[in-house]
Structures are given as structure tokens and as C-alpha cells.
Coordinates of N, CA and C and ligand atoms in Angstrom, one line a residue:
M16 N -11.8 41.6 5.2 CA -12.2 40.6 4.3 C -11.0 39.8 3.7
S17 N -11.2 38.5 3.7 CA -10.2 37.7 3.2 C -10.6 37.0 1.9
K18 N -9.7 36.5 1.1 CA -10.0 35.8 -0.1 C -9.6 34.3 0.2
I19 N -10.6 33.5 0.0 CA -10.4 32.0 0.3 C -10.7 31.2 -0.9
I20 N -9.8 30.4 -1.3 CA -10.0 29.4 -2.3 C -10.8 28.2 -1.6
V21 N -11.9 27.8 -2.3 CA -12.8 26.8 -1.7 C -13.1 25.7 -2.7
S22 N -13.0 24.5 -2.2 CA -13.5 23.4 -3.1 C -14.9 23.6 -3.5
A23 N -15.2 23.6 -4.8 CA -16.5 24.0 -5.3 C -17.6 23.1 -4.7
C24 N -17.4 21.9 -4.5 CA -18.5 21.0 -4.0 C -18.9 21.4 -2.6
L25 N -18.1 22.0 -1.9 CA -18.5 22.5 -0.5 C -19.5 23.7 -0.6
L26 N -19.5 24.3 -1.8 CA -20.4 25.5 -2.0 C -21.7 25.0 -2.7
G27 N -21.8 23.7 -2.9 CA -23.1 23.3 -3.5 C -23.0 23.0 -5.0
I28 N -21.9 23.2 -5.6 CA -21.7 22.9 -7.0 C -21.6 21.4 -7.2
P29 N -22.5 20.8 -8.1 CA -22.5 19.4 -8.2 C -21.4 18.8 -9.1
C30 N -20.2 18.9 -8.6 CA -19.0 18.6 -9.4 C -18.3 17.3 -8.9
R31 N -18.9 16.7 -7.9 CA -18.2 15.5 -7.4 C -18.3 14.3 -8.4
Y32 N -17.5 13.3 -8.2 CA -17.4 12.2 -9.2 C -18.8 11.6 -9.4
D33 N -19.7 11.6 -8.4 CA -21.0 11.0 -8.6 C -22.1 12.0 -9.1
G34 N -21.6 13.2 -9.4 CA -22.5 14.3 -9.9 C -23.3 15.0 -8.8
K35 N -22.9 14.7 -7.6 CA -23.5 15.4 -6.4 C -22.6 16.5 -5.9
S36 N -23.1 17.2 -4.9 CA -22.3 18.2 -4.2 C -22.3 17.8 -2.7
C37 N -21.6 18.6 -1.9 CA -21.7 18.4 -0.5 C -21.6 19.8 0.2
P38 N -22.7 20.5 0.0 CA -22.7 21.9 0.6 C -22.6 21.9 2.1
N39 N -21.8 22.9 2.6 CA -21.5 22.9 4.0 C -22.0 24.3 4.5
E40 N -22.9 24.3 5.4 CA -23.5 25.6 5.9 C -22.5 26.6 6.4
R41 N -21.6 26.1 7.2 CA -20.6 27.0 7.8 C -19.6 27.5 6.7
V42 N -19.4 26.7 5.7 CA -18.5 27.3 4.6 C -19.3 28.3 3.9
L43 N -20.6 28.0 3.5 CA -21.4 29.0 2.8 C -21.5 30.3 3.6
K44 N -21.6 30.2 4.9 CA -21.8 31.4 5.7 C -20.5 32.4 5.6
L45 N -19.4 31.8 5.4 CA -18.2 32.6 5.2 C -18.3 33.7 4.1
A46 N -19.2 33.4 3.1 CA -19.4 34.3 2.0 C -20.0 35.6 2.5
E47 N -20.6 35.7 3.7 CA -21.2 36.9 4.1 C -20.1 38.0 4.4
K48 N -18.9 37.5 4.7 CA -17.8 38.5 5.0 C -16.6 38.4 4.2
H49 N -16.5 37.3 3.4 CA -15.3 37.0 2.7 C -15.5 36.7 1.3
T50 N -14.5 36.8 0.5 CA -14.7 36.4 -0.9 C -14.2 34.9 -1.1
L51 N -15.2 34.1 -1.5 CA -14.9 32.7 -1.7 C -14.7 32.4 -3.2
I52 N -13.6 31.8 -3.5 CA -13.3 31.6 -4.9 C -13.3 30.1 -5.2
P53 N -14.3 29.6 -5.9 CA -14.5 28.1 -6.0 C -13.5 27.5 -7.1
V54 N -13.0 26.4 -6.8 CA -12.2 25.6 -7.7 C -12.6 24.1 -7.6
C55 N -12.7 23.5 -8.8 CA -12.8 22.0 -8.7 C -11.7 21.4 -9.6
P56 N -10.6 21.0 -8.9 CA -9.4 20.6 -9.7 C -9.7 19.4 -10.6
E57 N -10.6 18.6 -10.2 CA -10.8 17.4 -11.1 C -11.5 17.8 -12.4
Q58 N -12.5 18.7 -12.3 CA -13.1 19.2 -13.5 C -12.1 20.1 -14.2
N59 N -11.5 21.0 -13.5 CA -10.5 21.9 -14.2 C -9.4 21.1 -14.9
G60 N -9.1 20.0 -14.4 CA -8.0 19.2 -15.1 C -8.5 18.4 -16.3
G61 N -9.8 18.5 -16.6 CA -10.3 17.9 -17.8 C -11.2 16.7 -17.6
L62 N -11.5 16.3 -16.4 CA -12.3 15.1 -16.2 C -13.8 15.5 -16.2
S63 N -14.6 14.6 -16.7 CA -16.1 14.8 -16.8 C -16.8 14.5 -15.5
T64 N -18.0 15.0 -15.4 CA -18.9 14.7 -14.3 C -20.2 14.1 -14.8
P65 N -20.6 13.0 -14.3 CA -19.9 12.1 -13.3 C -18.7 11.4 -14.0
R66 N -17.9 10.8 -13.1 CA -16.7 10.2 -13.5 C -16.4 9.0 -12.5
P67 N -15.6 8.0 -12.9 CA -15.3 7.0 -11.9 C -14.5 7.5 -10.7
P68 N -14.8 7.1 -9.5 CA -14.0 7.5 -8.4 C -12.6 7.1 -8.5
A69 N -11.7 7.9 -7.9 CA -10.2 7.6 -8.0 C -9.6 7.6 -6.7
E70 N -8.5 7.0 -6.5 CA -7.7 7.0 -5.3 C -6.2 7.0 -5.7
I71 N -5.4 7.5 -4.7 CA -3.9 7.5 -5.0 C -3.3 6.2 -4.6
I72 N -2.6 5.6 -5.5 CA -1.9 4.4 -5.3 C -0.4 4.6 -5.7
D73 N 0.5 4.5 -4.8 CA 1.9 4.7 -5.1 C 2.2 6.0 -5.8
G74 N 1.5 7.0 -5.3 CA 1.7 8.4 -5.9 C 1.0 8.7 -7.2
K75 N 0.4 7.6 -7.8 CA -0.4 7.9 -9.0 C -1.9 7.9 -8.7
V76 N -2.6 8.6 -9.4 CA -4.1 8.6 -9.2 C -4.7 7.7 -10.2
I77 N -5.3 6.6 -9.7 CA -5.9 5.6 -10.6 C -7.4 5.5 -10.3
N78 N -8.2 5.5 -11.3 CA -9.6 5.4 -11.1 C -10.1 4.0 -11.0
K79 N -11.4 3.9 -10.6 CA -11.9 2.5 -10.2 C -11.9 1.6 -11.4
V80 N -11.8 2.1 -12.7 CA -11.8 1.2 -13.8 C -10.3 1.0 -14.3
G81 N -9.4 1.5 -13.5 CA -8.0 1.2 -13.8 C -7.2 2.2 -14.6
T82 N -7.8 3.3 -14.9 CA -7.2 4.3 -15.8 C -6.3 5.2 -14.9
D83 N -5.1 5.5 -15.4 CA -4.3 6.4 -14.7 C -4.7 7.9 -15.1
V84 N -5.2 8.6 -14.1 CA -5.7 10.0 -14.3 C -4.8 11.0 -13.6
S85 N -3.6 10.6 -13.4 CA -2.6 11.5 -12.7 C -2.4 12.8 -13.4
E86 N -2.3 12.7 -14.7 CA -2.1 13.9 -15.5 C -3.2 14.9 -15.3
Q87 N -4.4 14.5 -15.4 CA -5.6 15.4 -15.2 C -5.6 16.0 -13.7
Y88 N -5.2 15.2 -12.8 CA -5.2 15.6 -11.4 C -4.1 16.7 -11.2
L89 N -3.0 16.4 -11.8 CA -1.9 17.4 -11.6 C -2.2 18.7 -12.4
R90 N -2.8 18.6 -13.6 CA -3.2 19.8 -14.3 C -4.2 20.6 -13.5
G91 N -5.2 19.9 -12.9 CA -6.2 20.6 -12.1 C -5.6 21.3 -10.9
A92 N -4.6 20.6 -10.3 CA -3.9 21.2 -9.1 C -3.2 22.5 -9.5
Q93 N -2.6 22.4 -10.7 CA -1.8 23.6 -11.1 C -2.8 24.8 -11.4
I94 N -4.0 24.4 -12.0 CA -5.0 25.5 -12.3 C -5.5 26.1 -11.1
A95 N -5.7 25.3 -10.0 CA -6.2 25.8 -8.8 C -5.2 26.7 -8.2
L96 N -3.9 26.3 -8.3 CA -2.8 27.2 -7.8 C -2.8 28.5 -8.5
D97 N -2.9 28.4 -9.9 CA -2.9 29.6 -10.7 C -4.0 30.6 -10.3
V98 N -5.2 30.0 -10.0 CA -6.4 30.8 -9.6 C -6.0 31.5 -8.3
A99 N -5.4 30.8 -7.4 CA -5.1 31.3 -6.0 C -4.1 32.5 -6.2
E100 N -3.1 32.2 -7.1 CA -2.1 33.3 -7.2 C -2.6 34.5 -7.9
L101 N -3.4 34.3 -8.9 CA -4.0 35.5 -9.6 C -4.9 36.3 -8.7
N102 N -5.5 35.6 -7.8 CA -6.5 36.3 -6.9 C -5.8 36.7 -5.5
Q103 N -4.5 36.3 -5.4 CA -3.8 36.6 -4.2 C -4.6 36.1 -2.9
A104 N -5.0 34.9 -3.0 CA -5.8 34.2 -2.0 C -5.0 34.2 -0.6
D105 N -5.8 34.4 0.4 CA -5.2 34.4 1.8 C -5.2 33.0 2.4
F106 N -6.2 32.2 2.1 CA -6.4 30.9 2.7 C -6.9 29.9 1.7
V107 N -6.8 28.6 2.0 CA -7.4 27.6 1.1 C -8.2 26.6 2.0
L108 N -9.4 26.4 1.5 CA -10.3 25.5 2.3 C -10.8 24.4 1.3
L109 N -10.3 23.2 1.6 CA -10.6 22.1 0.7 C -11.4 20.9 1.3
K110 N -12.0 20.2 0.4 CA -12.8 19.0 0.8 C -12.0 17.9 1.4
A111 N -12.3 17.4 2.6 CA -11.5 16.4 3.2 C -11.6 15.1 2.4
K112 N -10.5 14.3 2.5 CA -10.4 12.9 2.0 C -10.3 12.7 0.5
S113 N -10.5 13.8 -0.3 CA -10.5 13.6 -1.8 C -9.1 13.4 -2.3
P114 N -8.9 12.6 -3.4 CA -7.6 12.4 -3.9 C -7.0 13.7 -4.6
S115 N -7.9 14.7 -4.8 CA -7.4 16.0 -5.2 C -7.3 16.9 -4.0
C116 N -8.4 17.1 -3.3 CA -8.6 18.2 -2.3 C -8.2 17.7 -0.9
G117 N -8.2 16.5 -0.6 CA -8.0 16.0 0.7 C -6.7 16.5 1.4
K118 N -6.8 16.9 2.7 CA -5.7 17.3 3.4 C -5.5 16.6 4.7
G119 N -4.4 15.9 4.9 CA -4.2 15.2 6.1 C -4.5 13.7 6.1
R120 N -5.7 13.4 5.5 CA -6.0 12.0 5.4 C -6.7 11.8 4.0
I121 N -6.3 10.7 3.4 CA -6.9 10.3 2.1 C -7.2 8.8 2.1
Y122 N -8.0 8.3 1.1 CA -8.3 6.9 1.0 C -7.0 6.2 0.5
D123 N -6.9 4.9 1.0 CA -5.6 4.2 0.9 C -5.4 3.6 -0.5
G124 N -6.3 3.7 -1.5 CA -6.0 3.2 -2.8 C -6.7 1.8 -3.0
S125 N -7.4 1.3 -2.0 CA -8.0 0.0 -2.1 C -9.5 0.1 -2.4
F126 N -10.0 1.3 -2.5 CA -11.4 1.5 -2.8 C -12.3 0.8 -1.7
S127 N -11.8 0.8 -0.5 CA -12.6 0.1 0.6 C -12.8 1.1 1.8
E128 N -12.8 2.4 1.5 CA -13.1 3.4 2.5 C -12.1 3.5 3.6
K129 N -10.9 2.9 3.4 CA -9.9 3.0 4.4 C -9.1 4.3 4.3
L130 N -8.9 5.0 5.4 CA -8.1 6.2 5.3 C -6.7 6.1 5.8
I131 N -5.8 6.8 5.2 CA -4.4 6.8 5.6 C -3.9 8.2 5.7
P132 N -2.9 8.5 6.4 CA -2.3 9.9 6.4 C -1.9 10.2 5.0
G133 N -2.1 11.4 4.6 CA -1.7 11.9 3.2 C -2.5 13.0 2.7
N134 N -2.1 13.5 1.6 CA -2.8 14.7 1.0 C -3.1 14.4 -0.5
G135 N -4.2 14.9 -0.9 CA -4.5 14.9 -2.4 C -3.6 15.7 -3.2
K136 N -3.7 15.6 -4.5 CA -2.7 16.3 -5.3 C -2.8 17.8 -5.3
T137 N -4.0 18.3 -5.2 CA -4.1 19.8 -5.1 C -3.7 20.3 -3.7
A138 N -4.1 19.6 -2.7 CA -3.7 20.0 -1.3 C -2.2 19.9 -1.2
S139 N -1.6 18.9 -1.7 CA -0.1 18.8 -1.7 C 0.6 20.0 -2.3
L140 N 0.0 20.4 -3.5 CA 0.7 21.5 -4.2 C 0.5 22.8 -3.4
F141 N -0.7 23.1 -2.9 CA -0.9 24.3 -2.1 C 0.1 24.3 -0.9
L142 N 0.2 23.2 -0.2 CA 1.0 23.1 1.0 C 2.5 23.3 0.6
E143 N 2.9 22.7 -0.5 CA 4.3 22.8 -1.0 C 4.6 24.3 -1.3
K144 N 3.6 25.0 -1.8 CA 3.8 26.4 -2.1 C 3.6 27.4 -1.0
G145 N 3.4 26.8 0.2 CA 3.3 27.6 1.4 C 2.0 28.2 1.8
Y146 N 0.9 27.8 1.1 CA -0.4 28.3 1.5 C -0.9 27.6 2.8
I147 N -1.8 28.4 3.5 CA -2.4 27.9 4.7 C -3.7 27.1 4.3
V148 N -3.6 25.8 4.5 CA -4.7 25.0 3.9 C -5.5 24.4 5.1
F149 N -6.8 24.4 5.0 CA -7.7 23.8 5.9 C -8.6 22.8 5.2
N150 N -9.2 21.8 5.9 CA -10.3 21.1 5.3 C -11.6 21.5 6.1
E151 N -12.7 21.1 5.6 CA -14.0 21.6 6.2 C -14.2 21.0 7.6
E152 N -13.4 20.0 8.0 CA -13.4 19.5 9.4 C -12.6 20.4 10.3
E153 N -11.9 21.3 9.7 CA -11.0 22.3 10.5 C -11.5 23.7 10.4
I154 N -12.8 23.8 10.2 CA -13.3 25.2 9.9 C -13.2 26.1 11.2
D155 N -13.2 25.5 12.4 CA -12.9 26.3 13.6 C -11.5 26.9 13.5
L156 N -10.6 26.2 13.0 CA -9.2 26.8 12.8 C -9.2 27.9 11.8
L157 N -9.9 27.7 10.7 CA -10.0 28.7 9.7 C -10.6 30.0 10.3
E158 N -11.7 29.8 11.0 CA -12.4 30.9 11.6 C -11.5 31.7 12.5
S159 N -10.7 31.0 13.3 CA -9.7 31.6 14.2 C -8.7 32.4 13.3
A160 N -8.2 31.8 12.3 CA -7.2 32.5 11.4 C -7.8 33.7 10.8
L161 N -9.1 33.7 10.4 CA -9.8 34.8 9.8 C -9.9 36.0 10.9
I162 N -10.2 35.6 12.1 CA -10.3 36.6 13.2 C -8.9 37.2 13.4
D163 N -7.9 36.4 13.4 CA -6.5 36.9 13.6 C -6.2 37.9 12.5
K164 N -6.6 37.6 11.3 CA -6.2 38.4 10.1 C -7.1 39.7 10.0
D165 N -8.4 39.5 10.1 CA -9.3 40.5 9.8 C -10.0 41.1 11.0
G166 N -9.9 40.5 12.1 CA -10.6 41.0 13.3 C -12.0 40.5 13.4
S167 N -12.5 39.9 12.4 CA -13.9 39.3 12.4 C -14.1 38.3 11.3
N168 N -14.9 37.3 11.5 CA -15.3 36.4 10.5 C -16.8 36.3 10.4
R169 N -17.5 37.3 11.0 CA -19.0 37.2 11.0 C -19.6 38.4 10.1
Ligands
SF4_1693 FE1 -14.9 18.7 -4.7 FE2 -12.2 18.9 -5.0 FE3 -13.5 16.7 -5.8 FE4 -13.9 18.9 -7.1 S1 -12.0 17.8 -6.9 S2 -15.5 17.5 -6.5 S3 -13.8 20.4 -5.5 S4 -13.3 17.4 -3.7

């Protein structure tokens, strides 16, 4: 059994900026054999739900009405890291493309759905601290890592 930090919206918690969730069946199935530990760095950092969408511009997180919410994003990232450390998490599974949770690709800051290489604030912090981070589009890789570690993911 592994302990996996998971973006809460992937588990069906309606914590997204628009008040919705994005449950993922394959992520939910992991709970049959592993301990999933939900975090929502944007809520944990003090932002309300719903909230204006935000994107990263020149390293700062700016929402669609022009407010700099970098402080809340960084606070939420630290809280997610604290949760992982307290629980001695083995892996981290985050929601793709988010300015918090996105790993590998994020929106370019123009609010026009354009993606660029990069990581959200929480994904960056986990990677910087040496955690093994996946997004839900990489769940095959996570499943392989779970098999390597535990011998089974089913
Ligand atoms: Fe989901 Fe992460 Fe955004 Fe929270 S901060 S809604 S967990 S993508």
C-alpha cells in the first residue's frame, strides 16, 4: 500500500475555481489499494470557491480580474507539502494544467487556453523537494511506479 497525495478535484470534491470537480475513475480506483490524501492548494491557501480563474504571468499568479494571488498560491503549496511530509507520502498525483497543480504544461497567462511548458506553484514545490509527481494524464506511469514499489496496484 502506498500513500498518494492527490488533487482533491480529481476525487470529486467540488473545489475548482468554477465550483465544480473533475472526478477521474482511474484515480478513484486507486483508493481500493492505496491511501489517497486529498489536498486543494488553492482552497488551503485561503481562496474561496468559486473564485476567478488565475494563470501564471512572469512567475506571479494573477487572476482574471487582475488581482495578484501569488501569496495564497504559495501558502497553499506549502500546506500541501506539509501534508505530504506529515503523512510520509510516497507519490504525488496532481491535476494537469492548473496554475497550482499543473505539472509539465500550464496555461500561458493570456487566458486564451494556450498551454506552455511549465509547472504550477504546488507542482513546482513538490518537484523541488524531490517528490515523484504525476498528473492524471500520466496515470499509467503512476500505476507502474506503484507496481514497482508494492508489487500490485489493484
Ligand atoms: Fe484541483 Fe489543485 Fe485546482 Fe484545487 S488547486 S481545484 S486540487 S487543480
